[in-house]
Tab-separated table of C-alpha atoms and ligand atoms in Angstrom:
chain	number	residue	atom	x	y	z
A	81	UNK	CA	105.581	78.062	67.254
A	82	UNK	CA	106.826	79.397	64.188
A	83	UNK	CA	105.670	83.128	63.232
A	84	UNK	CA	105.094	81.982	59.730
A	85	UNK	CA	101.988	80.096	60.694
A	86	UNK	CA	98.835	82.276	60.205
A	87	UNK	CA	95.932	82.511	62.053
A	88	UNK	CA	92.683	83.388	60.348
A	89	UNK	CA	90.762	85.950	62.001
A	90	UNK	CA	86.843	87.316	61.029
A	91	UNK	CA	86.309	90.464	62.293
A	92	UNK	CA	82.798	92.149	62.441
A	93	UNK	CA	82.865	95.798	61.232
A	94	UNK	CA	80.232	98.100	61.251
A	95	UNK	CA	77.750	98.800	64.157
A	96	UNK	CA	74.000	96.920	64.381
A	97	UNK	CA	74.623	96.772	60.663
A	98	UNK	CA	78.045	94.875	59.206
A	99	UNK	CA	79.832	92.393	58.235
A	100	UNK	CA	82.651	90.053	58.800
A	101	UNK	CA	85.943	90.968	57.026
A	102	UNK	CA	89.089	88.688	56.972
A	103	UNK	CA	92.430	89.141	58.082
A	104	UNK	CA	95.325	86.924	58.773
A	105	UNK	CA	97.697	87.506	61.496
A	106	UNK	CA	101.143	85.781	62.433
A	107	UNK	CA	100.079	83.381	65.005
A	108	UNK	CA	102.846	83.767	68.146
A	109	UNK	CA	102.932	81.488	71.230
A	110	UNK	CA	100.871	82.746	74.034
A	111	UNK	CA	99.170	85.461	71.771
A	112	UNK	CA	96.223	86.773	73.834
A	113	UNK	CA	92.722	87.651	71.329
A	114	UNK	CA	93.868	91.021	72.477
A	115	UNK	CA	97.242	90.920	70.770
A	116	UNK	CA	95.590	89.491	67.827
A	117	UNK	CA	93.518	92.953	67.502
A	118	UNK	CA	96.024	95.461	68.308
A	119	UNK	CA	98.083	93.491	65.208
A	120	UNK	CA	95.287	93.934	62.807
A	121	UNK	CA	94.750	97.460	64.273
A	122	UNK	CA	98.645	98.984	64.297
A	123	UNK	CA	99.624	96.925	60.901
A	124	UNK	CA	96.790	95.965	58.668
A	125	UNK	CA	93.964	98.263	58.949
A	126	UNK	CA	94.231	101.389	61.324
A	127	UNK	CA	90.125	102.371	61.119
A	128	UNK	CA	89.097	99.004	63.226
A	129	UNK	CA	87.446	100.647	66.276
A	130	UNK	CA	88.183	98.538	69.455
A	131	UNK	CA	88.767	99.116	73.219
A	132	UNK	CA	91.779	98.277	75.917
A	133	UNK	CA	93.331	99.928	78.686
A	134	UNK	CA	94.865	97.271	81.384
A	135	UNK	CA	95.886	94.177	79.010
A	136	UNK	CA	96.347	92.688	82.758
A	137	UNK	CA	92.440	91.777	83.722
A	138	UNK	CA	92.060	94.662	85.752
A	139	UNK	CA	89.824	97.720	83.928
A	140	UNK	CA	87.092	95.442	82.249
A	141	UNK	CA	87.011	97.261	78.658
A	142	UNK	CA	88.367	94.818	76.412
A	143	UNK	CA	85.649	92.022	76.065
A	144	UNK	CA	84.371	90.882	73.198
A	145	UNK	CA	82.516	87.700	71.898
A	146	UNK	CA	85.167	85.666	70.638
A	147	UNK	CA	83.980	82.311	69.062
A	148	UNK	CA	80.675	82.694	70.353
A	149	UNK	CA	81.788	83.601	73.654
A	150	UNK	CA	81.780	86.383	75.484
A	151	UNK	CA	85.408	86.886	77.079
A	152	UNK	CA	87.973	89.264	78.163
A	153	UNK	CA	90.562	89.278	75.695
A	154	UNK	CA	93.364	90.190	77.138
A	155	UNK	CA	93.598	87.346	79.185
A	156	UNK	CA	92.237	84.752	76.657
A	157	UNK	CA	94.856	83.378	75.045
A	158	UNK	CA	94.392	82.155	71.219
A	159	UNK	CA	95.371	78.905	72.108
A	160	UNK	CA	92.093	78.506	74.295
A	161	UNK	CA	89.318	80.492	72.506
A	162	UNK	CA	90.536	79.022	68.718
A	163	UNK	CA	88.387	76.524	67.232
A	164	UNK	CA	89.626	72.616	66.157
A	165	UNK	CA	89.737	74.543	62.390
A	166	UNK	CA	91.982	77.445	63.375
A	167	UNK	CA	89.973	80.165	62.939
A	168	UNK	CA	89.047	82.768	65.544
A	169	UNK	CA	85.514	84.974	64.764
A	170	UNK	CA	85.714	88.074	66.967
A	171	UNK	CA	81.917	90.357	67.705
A	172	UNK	CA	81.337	93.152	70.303
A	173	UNK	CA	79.722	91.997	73.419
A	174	UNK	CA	75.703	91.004	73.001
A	175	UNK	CA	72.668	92.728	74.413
A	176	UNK	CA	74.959	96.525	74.001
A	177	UNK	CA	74.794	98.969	71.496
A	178	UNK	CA	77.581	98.913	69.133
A	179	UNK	CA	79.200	101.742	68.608
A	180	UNK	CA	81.470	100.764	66.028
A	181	UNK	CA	83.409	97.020	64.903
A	182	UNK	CA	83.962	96.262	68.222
A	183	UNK	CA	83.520	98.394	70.606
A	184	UNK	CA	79.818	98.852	72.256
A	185	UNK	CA	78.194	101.390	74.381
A	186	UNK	CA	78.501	100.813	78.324
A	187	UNK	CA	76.100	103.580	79.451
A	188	UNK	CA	73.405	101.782	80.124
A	189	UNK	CA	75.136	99.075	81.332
A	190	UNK	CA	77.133	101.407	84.306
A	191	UNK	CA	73.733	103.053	84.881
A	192	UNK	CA	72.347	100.090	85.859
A	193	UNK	CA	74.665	99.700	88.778
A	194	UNK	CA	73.229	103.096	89.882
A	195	UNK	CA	69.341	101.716	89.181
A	196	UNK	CA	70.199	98.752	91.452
A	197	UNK	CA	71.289	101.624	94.308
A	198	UNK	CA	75.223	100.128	93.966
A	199	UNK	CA	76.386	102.619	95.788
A	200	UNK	CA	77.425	103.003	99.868
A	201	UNK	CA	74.806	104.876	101.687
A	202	UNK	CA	76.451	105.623	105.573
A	203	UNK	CA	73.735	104.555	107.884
A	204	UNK	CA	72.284	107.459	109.560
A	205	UNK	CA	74.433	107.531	112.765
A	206	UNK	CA	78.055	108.232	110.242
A	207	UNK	CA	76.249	111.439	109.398
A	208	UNK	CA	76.150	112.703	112.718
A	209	UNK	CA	79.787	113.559	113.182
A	210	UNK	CA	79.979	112.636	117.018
A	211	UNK	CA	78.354	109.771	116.498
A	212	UNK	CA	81.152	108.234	113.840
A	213	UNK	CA	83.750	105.840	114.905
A	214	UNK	CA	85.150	102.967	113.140
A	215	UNK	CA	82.928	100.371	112.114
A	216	UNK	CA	84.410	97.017	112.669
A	217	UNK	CA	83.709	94.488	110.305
A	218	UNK	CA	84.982	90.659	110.770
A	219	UNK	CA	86.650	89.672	108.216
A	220	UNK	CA	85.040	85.749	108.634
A	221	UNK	CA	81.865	87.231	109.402
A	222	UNK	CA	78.983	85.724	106.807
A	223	UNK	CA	78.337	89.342	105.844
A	224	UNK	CA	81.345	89.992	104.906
A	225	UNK	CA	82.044	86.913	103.420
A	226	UNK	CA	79.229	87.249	101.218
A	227	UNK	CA	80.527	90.628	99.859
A	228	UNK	CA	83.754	89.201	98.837
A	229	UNK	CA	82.460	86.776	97.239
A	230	UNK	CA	81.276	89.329	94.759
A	231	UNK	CA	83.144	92.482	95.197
A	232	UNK	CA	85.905	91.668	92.455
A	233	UNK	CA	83.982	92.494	89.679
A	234	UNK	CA	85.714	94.227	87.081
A	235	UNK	CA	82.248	96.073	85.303
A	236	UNK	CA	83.389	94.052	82.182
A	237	UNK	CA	79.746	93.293	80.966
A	238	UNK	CA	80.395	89.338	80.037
A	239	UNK	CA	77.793	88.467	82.283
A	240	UNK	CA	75.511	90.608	80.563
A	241	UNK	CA	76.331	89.964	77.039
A	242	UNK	CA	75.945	86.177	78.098
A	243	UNK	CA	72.438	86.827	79.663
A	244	UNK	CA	69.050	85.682	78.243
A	245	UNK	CA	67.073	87.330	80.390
A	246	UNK	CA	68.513	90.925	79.635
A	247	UNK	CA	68.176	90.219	76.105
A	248	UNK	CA	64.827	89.641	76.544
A	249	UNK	CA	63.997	92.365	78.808
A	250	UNK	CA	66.317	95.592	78.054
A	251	UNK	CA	65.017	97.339	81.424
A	252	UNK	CA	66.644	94.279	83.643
A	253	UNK	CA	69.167	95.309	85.537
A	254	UNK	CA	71.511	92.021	84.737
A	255	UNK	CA	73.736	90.306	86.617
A	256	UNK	CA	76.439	92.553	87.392
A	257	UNK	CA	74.705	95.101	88.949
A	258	UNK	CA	72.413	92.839	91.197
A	259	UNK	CA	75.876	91.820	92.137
A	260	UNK	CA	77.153	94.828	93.190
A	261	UNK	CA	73.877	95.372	94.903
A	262	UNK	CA	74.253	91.983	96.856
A	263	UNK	CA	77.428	93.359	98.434
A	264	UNK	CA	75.993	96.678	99.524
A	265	UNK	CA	73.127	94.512	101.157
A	266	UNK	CA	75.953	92.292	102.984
A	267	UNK	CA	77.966	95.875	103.979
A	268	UNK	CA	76.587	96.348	107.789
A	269	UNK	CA	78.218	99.912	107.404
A	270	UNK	CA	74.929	100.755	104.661
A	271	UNK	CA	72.093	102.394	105.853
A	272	UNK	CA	70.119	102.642	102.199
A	273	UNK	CA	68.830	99.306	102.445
A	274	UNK	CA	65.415	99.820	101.963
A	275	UNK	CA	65.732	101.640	98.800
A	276	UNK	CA	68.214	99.449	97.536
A	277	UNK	CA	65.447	96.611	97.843
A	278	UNK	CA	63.141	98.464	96.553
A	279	UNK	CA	65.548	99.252	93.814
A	280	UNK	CA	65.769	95.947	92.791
A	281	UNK	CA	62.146	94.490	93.751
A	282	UNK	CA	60.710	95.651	90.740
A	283	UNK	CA	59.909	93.428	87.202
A	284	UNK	CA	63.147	94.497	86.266
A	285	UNK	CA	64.993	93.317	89.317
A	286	UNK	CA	66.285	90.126	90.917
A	287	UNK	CA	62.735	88.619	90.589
A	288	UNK	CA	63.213	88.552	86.686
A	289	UNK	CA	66.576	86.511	86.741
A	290	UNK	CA	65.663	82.863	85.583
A	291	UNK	CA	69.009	81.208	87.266
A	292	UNK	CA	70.031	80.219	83.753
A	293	UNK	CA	73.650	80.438	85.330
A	294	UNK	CA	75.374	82.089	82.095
A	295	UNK	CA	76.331	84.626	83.907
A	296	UNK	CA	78.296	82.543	86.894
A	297	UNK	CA	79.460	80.347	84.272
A	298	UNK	CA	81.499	82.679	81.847
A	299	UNK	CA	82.235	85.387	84.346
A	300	UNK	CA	86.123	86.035	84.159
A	301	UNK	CA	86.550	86.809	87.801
A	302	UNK	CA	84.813	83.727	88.950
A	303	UNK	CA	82.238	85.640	90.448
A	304	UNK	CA	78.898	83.893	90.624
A	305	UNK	CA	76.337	86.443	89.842
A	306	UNK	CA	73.426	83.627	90.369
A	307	UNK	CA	74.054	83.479	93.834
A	308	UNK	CA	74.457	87.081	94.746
A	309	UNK	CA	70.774	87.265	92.685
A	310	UNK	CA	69.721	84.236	94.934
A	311	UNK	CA	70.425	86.261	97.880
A	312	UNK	CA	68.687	88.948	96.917
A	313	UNK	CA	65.776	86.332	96.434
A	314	UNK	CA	66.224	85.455	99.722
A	315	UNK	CA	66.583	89.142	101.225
A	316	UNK	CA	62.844	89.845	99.337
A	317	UNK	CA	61.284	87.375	101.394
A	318	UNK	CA	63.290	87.695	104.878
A	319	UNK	CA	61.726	91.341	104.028
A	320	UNK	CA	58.241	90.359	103.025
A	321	UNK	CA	58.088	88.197	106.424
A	322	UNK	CA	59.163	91.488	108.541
A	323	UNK	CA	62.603	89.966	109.114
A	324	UNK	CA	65.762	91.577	108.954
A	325	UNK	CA	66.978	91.779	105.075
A	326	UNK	CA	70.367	90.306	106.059
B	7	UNK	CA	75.732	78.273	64.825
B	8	UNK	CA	74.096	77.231	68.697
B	9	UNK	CA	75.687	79.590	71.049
B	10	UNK	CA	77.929	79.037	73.519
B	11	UNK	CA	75.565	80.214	76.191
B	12	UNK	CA	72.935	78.144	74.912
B	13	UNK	CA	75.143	74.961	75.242
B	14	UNK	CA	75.320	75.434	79.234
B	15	UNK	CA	73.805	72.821	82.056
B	16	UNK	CA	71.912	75.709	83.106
B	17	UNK	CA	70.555	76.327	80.001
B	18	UNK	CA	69.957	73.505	78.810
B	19	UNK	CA	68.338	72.760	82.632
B	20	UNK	CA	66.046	75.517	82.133
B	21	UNK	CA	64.798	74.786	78.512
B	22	UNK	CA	64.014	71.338	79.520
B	23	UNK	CA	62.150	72.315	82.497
B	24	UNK	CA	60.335	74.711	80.359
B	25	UNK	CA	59.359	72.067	77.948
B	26	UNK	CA	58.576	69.872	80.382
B	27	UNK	CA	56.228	72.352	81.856
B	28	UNK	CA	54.390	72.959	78.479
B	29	UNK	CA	53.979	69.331	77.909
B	30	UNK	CA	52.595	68.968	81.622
B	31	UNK	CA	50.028	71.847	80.031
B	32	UNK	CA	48.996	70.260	77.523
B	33	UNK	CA	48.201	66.708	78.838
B	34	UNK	CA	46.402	68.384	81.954
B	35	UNK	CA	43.280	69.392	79.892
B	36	UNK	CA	43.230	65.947	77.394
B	37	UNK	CA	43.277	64.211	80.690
B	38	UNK	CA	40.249	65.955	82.311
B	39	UNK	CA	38.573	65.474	79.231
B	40	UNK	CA	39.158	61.698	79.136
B	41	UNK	CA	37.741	61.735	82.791
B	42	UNK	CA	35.039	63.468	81.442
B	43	UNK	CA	34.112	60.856	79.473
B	44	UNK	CA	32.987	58.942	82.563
B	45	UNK	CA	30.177	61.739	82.472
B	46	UNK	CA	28.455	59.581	79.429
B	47	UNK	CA	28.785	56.571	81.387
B	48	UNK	CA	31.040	53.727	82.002
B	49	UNK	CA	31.125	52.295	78.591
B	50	UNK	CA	32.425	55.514	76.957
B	51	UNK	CA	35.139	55.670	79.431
B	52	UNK	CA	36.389	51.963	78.894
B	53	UNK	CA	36.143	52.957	75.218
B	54	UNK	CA	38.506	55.311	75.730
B	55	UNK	CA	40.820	53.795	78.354
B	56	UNK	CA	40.649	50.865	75.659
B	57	UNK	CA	42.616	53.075	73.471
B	58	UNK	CA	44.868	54.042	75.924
B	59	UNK	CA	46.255	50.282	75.807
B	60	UNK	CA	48.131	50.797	72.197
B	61	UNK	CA	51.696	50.943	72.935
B	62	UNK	CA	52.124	54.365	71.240
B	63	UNK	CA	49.878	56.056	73.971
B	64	UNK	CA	51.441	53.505	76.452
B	65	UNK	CA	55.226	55.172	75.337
B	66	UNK	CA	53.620	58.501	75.524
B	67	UNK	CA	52.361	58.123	78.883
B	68	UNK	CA	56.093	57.062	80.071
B	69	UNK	CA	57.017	60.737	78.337
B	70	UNK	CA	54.289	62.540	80.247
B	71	UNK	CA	55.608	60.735	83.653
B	72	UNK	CA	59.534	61.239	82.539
B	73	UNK	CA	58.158	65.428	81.680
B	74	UNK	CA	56.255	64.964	85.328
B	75	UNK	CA	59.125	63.781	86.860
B	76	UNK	CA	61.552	66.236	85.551
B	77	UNK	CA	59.565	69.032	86.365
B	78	UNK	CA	59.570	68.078	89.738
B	79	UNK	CA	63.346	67.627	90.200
B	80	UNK	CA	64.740	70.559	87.852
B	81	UNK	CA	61.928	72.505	90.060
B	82	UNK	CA	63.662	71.566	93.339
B	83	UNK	CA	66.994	72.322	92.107
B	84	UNK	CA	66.210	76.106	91.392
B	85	UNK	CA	64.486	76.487	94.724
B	86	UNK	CA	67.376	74.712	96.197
B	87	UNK	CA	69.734	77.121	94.385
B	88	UNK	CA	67.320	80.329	95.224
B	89	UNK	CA	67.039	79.310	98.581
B	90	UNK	CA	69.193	77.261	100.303
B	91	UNK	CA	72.581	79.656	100.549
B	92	UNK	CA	74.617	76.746	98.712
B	93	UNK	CA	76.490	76.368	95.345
B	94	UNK	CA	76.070	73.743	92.763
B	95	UNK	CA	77.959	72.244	90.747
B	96	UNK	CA	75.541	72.605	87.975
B	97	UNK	CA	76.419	69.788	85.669
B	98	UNK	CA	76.391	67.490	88.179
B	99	UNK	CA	73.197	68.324	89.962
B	100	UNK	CA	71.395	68.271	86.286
B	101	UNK	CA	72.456	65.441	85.491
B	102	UNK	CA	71.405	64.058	88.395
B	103	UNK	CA	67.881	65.807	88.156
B	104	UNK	CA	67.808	64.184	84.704
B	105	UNK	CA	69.046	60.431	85.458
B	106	UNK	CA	66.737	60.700	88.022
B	107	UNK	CA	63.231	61.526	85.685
B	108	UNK	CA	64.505	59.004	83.521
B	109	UNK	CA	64.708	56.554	86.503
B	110	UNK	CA	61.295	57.314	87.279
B	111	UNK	CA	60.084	56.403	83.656
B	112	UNK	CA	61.696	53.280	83.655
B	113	UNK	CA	60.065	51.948	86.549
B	114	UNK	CA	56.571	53.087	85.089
B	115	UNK	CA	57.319	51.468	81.997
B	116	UNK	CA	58.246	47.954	83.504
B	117	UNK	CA	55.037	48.347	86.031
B	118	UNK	CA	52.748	48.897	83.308
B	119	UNK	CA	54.440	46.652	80.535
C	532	LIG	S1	71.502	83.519	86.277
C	532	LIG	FE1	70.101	85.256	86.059
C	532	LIG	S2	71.409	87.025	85.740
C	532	LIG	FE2	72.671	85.199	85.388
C	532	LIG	S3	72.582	84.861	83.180
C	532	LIG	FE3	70.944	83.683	84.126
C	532	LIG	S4	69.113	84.962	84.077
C	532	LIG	FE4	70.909	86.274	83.718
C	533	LIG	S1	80.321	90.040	87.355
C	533	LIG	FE1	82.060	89.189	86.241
C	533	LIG	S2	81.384	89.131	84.106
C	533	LIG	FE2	80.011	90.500	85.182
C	533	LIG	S3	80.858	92.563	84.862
C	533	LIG	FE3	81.664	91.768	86.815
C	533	LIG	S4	83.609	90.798	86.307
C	533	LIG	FE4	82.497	91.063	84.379
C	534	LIG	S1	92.327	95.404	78.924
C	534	LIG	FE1	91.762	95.726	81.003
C	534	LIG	S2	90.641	93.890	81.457
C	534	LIG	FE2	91.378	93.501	79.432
């Protein structure tokens, strides 16, 4: 593609309160959304506030809604998020505070996976020391299975910008950390499961998740959040029945 | 500009089933009161069902069973998803949950017409 085509780009500046403002950027084959920032950032206007750190899919900091979609831009390439007219509308992530253009704050969002108790908790016989010895876990057990399944998540916060439910309801703890919470319930190494469900029991916990599937369906990592929440569901009522959570 | 979250199958699933439900709500209470009618006797209740027999009403009764219907099948599908340990493909099974309320209407329709 030649560089002299341009690619018109509206870029929100500003934080709660903004506007769009216009560039145009050299469009370049296989230019990632990412690329198209860092362009307007290095040559046209050095005060747009954005965030990076992999550009390979790995660290989770660069997404952004980009056409109405919340993606991670440094593995969306132009060619797939531009619309049929060209043009390519870039906002920070939804349901986040913006700090500034496009970058938002995560706090809340990484305190949630903390909330939801998505952390390892040794079961009581690792902390006495004579006791420990190498847990051995299948790799094809369900358990396990069920972990990996979710344990690639990148703490990007598409999921959450794409939920309804955490828009509605700031104090739910959204997809991605009921994810990671779902893994820790499927780790037979944990020993804080009842606090974990009781992390998560409350109106601000799995219960609250509507299985809209937004979540499952833009997720970069192909990770389906609505399941992991599903089996949390499940784990409520194995409790509430006196069965084993897992 | 709709977004693009609001232009999923599971979206759109769960609006539908939500509008479903709230016209389920409100036909519940006009139909109790139309059996109430019987309360005044037999002739005010064929009065009324006699009014029931203009094909407006007649279409709107297909809606209520097509809401009744989809209720019932968008309802299975989340329990399915909650609680069966499977994955959907969600397009597909909404669709299906949806050809299948309409299916249902249909054969009302032709019964009663
Ligand atoms: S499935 Fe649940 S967590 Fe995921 S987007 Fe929908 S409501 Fe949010
Ligand atoms: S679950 Fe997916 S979308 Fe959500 S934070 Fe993790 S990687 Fe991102
Ligand atoms: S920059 Fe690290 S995931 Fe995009």
């Amino acid at each position: 593609m030649s560089e002299s085509k341009l690619l018109h780009v509206e870029v929100w500046r500003g934080a709660a309160e903004g506007k769009f403002q216009s560039f145009d950027v050299p469009r370049r084959e296989h230019q990632t959304v990412l690329d198209v920032v860092t362009q307007i950032q290095r040559e046209q206007d050095a005060t747009l506030s954005y965030r990076f750190a992999c550009r390979v899919g790995m660290c989770g900091s660069c997404a952004m809604v980009v056409n109405g979609r919340p993606r991670w831009t440094c593995r969306t390439r132009v060619s797939t998020a531009v619309k049929a007219d060209g043009r390519l509308r870039l906002e920070p992530l939804k349901n986040f505070t913006v700090v500034k253009d496009l970058a938002v704050e995560m706090t809340d969002f990484f305190d949630k996976n903390r909330d939801a108790k998505g952390y390892f908790e040794p079961h009581k016989s690792w902390q006495d020391l004579s006791q420990r010895q190498f847990e051995i876990v299948p790799p094809a057990s369900p358990q396990r299975q069920a972990a990996d399944a979710g344990i690639e998540c990148i703490g990007c916060g598409v999921c959450h910008s794409a939920c309804d439910v955490v828009a509605w309801n700031e104090d739910y703890l959204g997809p991605a950390a009921l994810n990671r919470a779902w893994t820790l319930v499927n780790d037979v190494r944990d020993g804080g499961q009842e606090a974990r469900l009781g992390a998560i029991s409350g109106s601000a916990g799995c219960h609250a998740c509507h299985t809209h599937m937004n979540c499952t369906q833009f997720c970069p990592k192909g990770i389906a959040p609505t399941y992991s929440i599903a089996g949390l569901k499940r784990a409520m009522v194995s409790r509430a029945l006196g069965r084993s959570a897992r | 500009m709709i977004e693009a979250s609001h232009k999923q199958p599971g979206y759109i699933a769960a609006l539908l089933h939500r509008l479903a439900g709230l016209a389920l709500a409100i036909f519940l209470p006009i139909h109790f009161l139309a059996l109430a009618t019987a309360l005044n006797g037999a002739d005010a209740l064929d009065a009324f069902l006699n009014v029931t027999q203009t094909p407006v009403l007649k279409f709107a009764e297909a809606v209520i069973v097509v809401a009744l219907a989809l209720h019932m099948t968008l309802g299975l599908r989340v329990l399915a998803v909650e609680f069966l340990p499977m994955r959907e493909h969600t397009f597909l099974t909404v669709s299906i949950c949806l050809a299948a309320a309409i299916a249902v209407g249909l054969l009302f329709m032709l019964n009663v017409g």
